[in-house]
Coordinates of C-alpha atoms in Angstrom, one line a residue:
X1 CA 88.1 107.9 90.8
X2 CA 86.7 111.3 91.6
X3 CA 88.2 112.7 94.8
X4 CA 85.6 115.4 95.4
X5 CA 85.2 114.4 99.1
X6 CA 86.6 116.9 101.6
X7 CA 87.7 114.6 104.5
X8 CA 89.8 111.5 104.6
X9 CA 91.7 109.2 107.0
X10 CA 95.4 108.3 106.7
X11 CA 96.3 105.6 104.3
X12 CA 96.6 102.1 105.7
X13 CA 99.1 99.7 104.1
X14 CA 98.4 96.0 103.5
X15 CA 101.3 94.0 105.0
X16 CA 100.5 91.1 102.6
X17 CA 100.7 93.1 99.4
X18 CA 103.0 96.2 99.4
X19 CA 101.1 97.8 96.5
X20 CA 97.6 97.5 98.2
X21 CA 96.6 100.5 100.3
X22 CA 93.3 101.6 101.9
X23 CA 91.7 104.9 103.0
X24 CA 88.2 106.4 103.5
X25 CA 86.6 109.6 102.2
X26 CA 83.7 111.6 103.5
X27 CA 81.6 114.5 102.2
X28 CA 82.8 117.4 104.5
X29 CA 84.2 117.5 108.0
X30 CA 82.8 115.5 110.9
X31 CA 80.7 118.3 112.4
X32 CA 78.6 118.5 109.3
X33 CA 77.7 114.8 109.3
X34 CA 75.6 115.1 112.4
X35 CA 73.4 117.8 110.9
X36 CA 72.3 115.9 107.9
X37 CA 70.2 112.8 107.6
X38 CA 72.7 111.1 105.1
X39 CA 75.5 111.2 107.7
X40 CA 79.1 111.1 106.5
X41 CA 78.3 110.1 102.9
X42 CA 81.4 108.0 103.1
X43 CA 83.1 105.4 101.0
X44 CA 86.2 103.3 101.6
X45 CA 88.7 103.2 98.8
X46 CA 91.5 100.8 97.8
X47 CA 94.4 101.0 95.5
X48 CA 96.1 97.9 94.2
X49 CA 98.9 99.8 92.5
X50 CA 100.4 101.8 95.3
X51 CA 98.0 104.7 95.0
X52 CA 98.1 105.4 91.2
X53 CA 94.5 104.3 90.8
X54 CA 91.7 104.0 93.4
X55 CA 88.3 102.2 93.5
X56 CA 85.4 102.5 95.9
X57 CA 84.9 99.4 98.0
X58 CA 83.0 98.4 101.1
X59 CA 79.9 96.6 99.9
X60 CA 77.7 96.1 103.0
X61 CA 78.8 99.2 104.8
X62 CA 76.3 102.1 105.1
X63 CA 77.5 105.4 103.6
X64 CA 76.6 107.2 106.8
X65 CA 79.2 105.1 108.7
X66 CA 82.6 106.8 108.3
X67 CA 85.5 104.4 108.8
X68 CA 87.7 106.4 111.1
X69 CA 90.1 103.5 111.6
X70 CA 91.1 100.8 109.0
X71 CA 93.1 97.8 110.3
X72 CA 94.5 95.1 108.0
X73 CA 95.0 91.8 109.8
X74 CA 98.7 91.0 110.1
X75 CA 98.1 87.3 110.2
X76 CA 95.2 86.6 107.8
X77 CA 95.5 87.8 104.2
X78 CA 92.4 89.6 102.9
X79 CA 90.9 90.3 106.4
X80 CA 90.4 93.9 107.4
X81 CA 88.4 95.8 109.9
X82 CA 86.8 99.3 109.7
X83 CA 86.0 101.1 113.0
X84 CA 83.5 103.8 112.3
X85 CA 83.2 107.1 114.1
X86 CA 79.7 106.3 115.2
X87 CA 80.9 103.2 117.1
X88 CA 80.1 100.5 114.5
X89 CA 82.8 98.0 113.5
X90 CA 82.8 96.1 110.2
X91 CA 84.9 93.2 109.0
X92 CA 85.9 91.9 105.6
X93 CA 87.5 88.6 104.5
X94 CA 87.9 89.6 100.9
X95 CA 90.2 92.6 100.9
X96 CA 87.3 95.1 101.4
X97 CA 85.0 94.1 98.6
X98 CA 82.3 93.1 101.1
X99 CA 81.8 94.0 104.8
X100 CA 79.6 92.7 107.5
X101 CA 78.8 94.5 110.7
X102 CA 80.1 93.1 113.9
X103 CA 77.8 93.4 116.9
X104 CA 80.3 93.8 119.8
X105 CA 77.9 95.8 122.1
X106 CA 80.6 98.5 122.7
X107 CA 78.1 101.3 123.4
X108 CA 80.6 103.8 121.9
X109 CA 79.4 106.8 120.1
X110 CA 82.7 108.4 119.0
X111 CA 85.2 105.7 118.1
X112 CA 88.7 106.9 117.3
X113 CA 91.0 103.9 117.8
X114 CA 90.9 100.2 117.4
X115 CA 93.6 97.7 118.3
X116 CA 93.6 94.1 116.9
X117 CA 95.2 91.4 119.1
X118 CA 95.1 87.6 118.3
X119 CA 94.6 85.3 121.2

């Protein structure tokens, strides 16, 4: 995979598979995203071999939505969440191959942290 993007988030480990890790890349720093119509030009990435090889994932997530926070569910294998800087939150039940937007009505415009708690 070509890592020509200039901005990334820390790697997130999958507690169900020690070789699976996630991250996200964007074209340039956050300040530049707001000045262009295409936004972050982001992609989420996943490695299934501990980081030796990476692939783009996140079908269903818009490239202007940068995943600032990636959370892998500790209890449900394959489920993860992506909290985007613009306040949108996406969920996946297939390890990140496909995402759906969650409408939580948060009204947040600069999301930096998400905490998952099971009831």
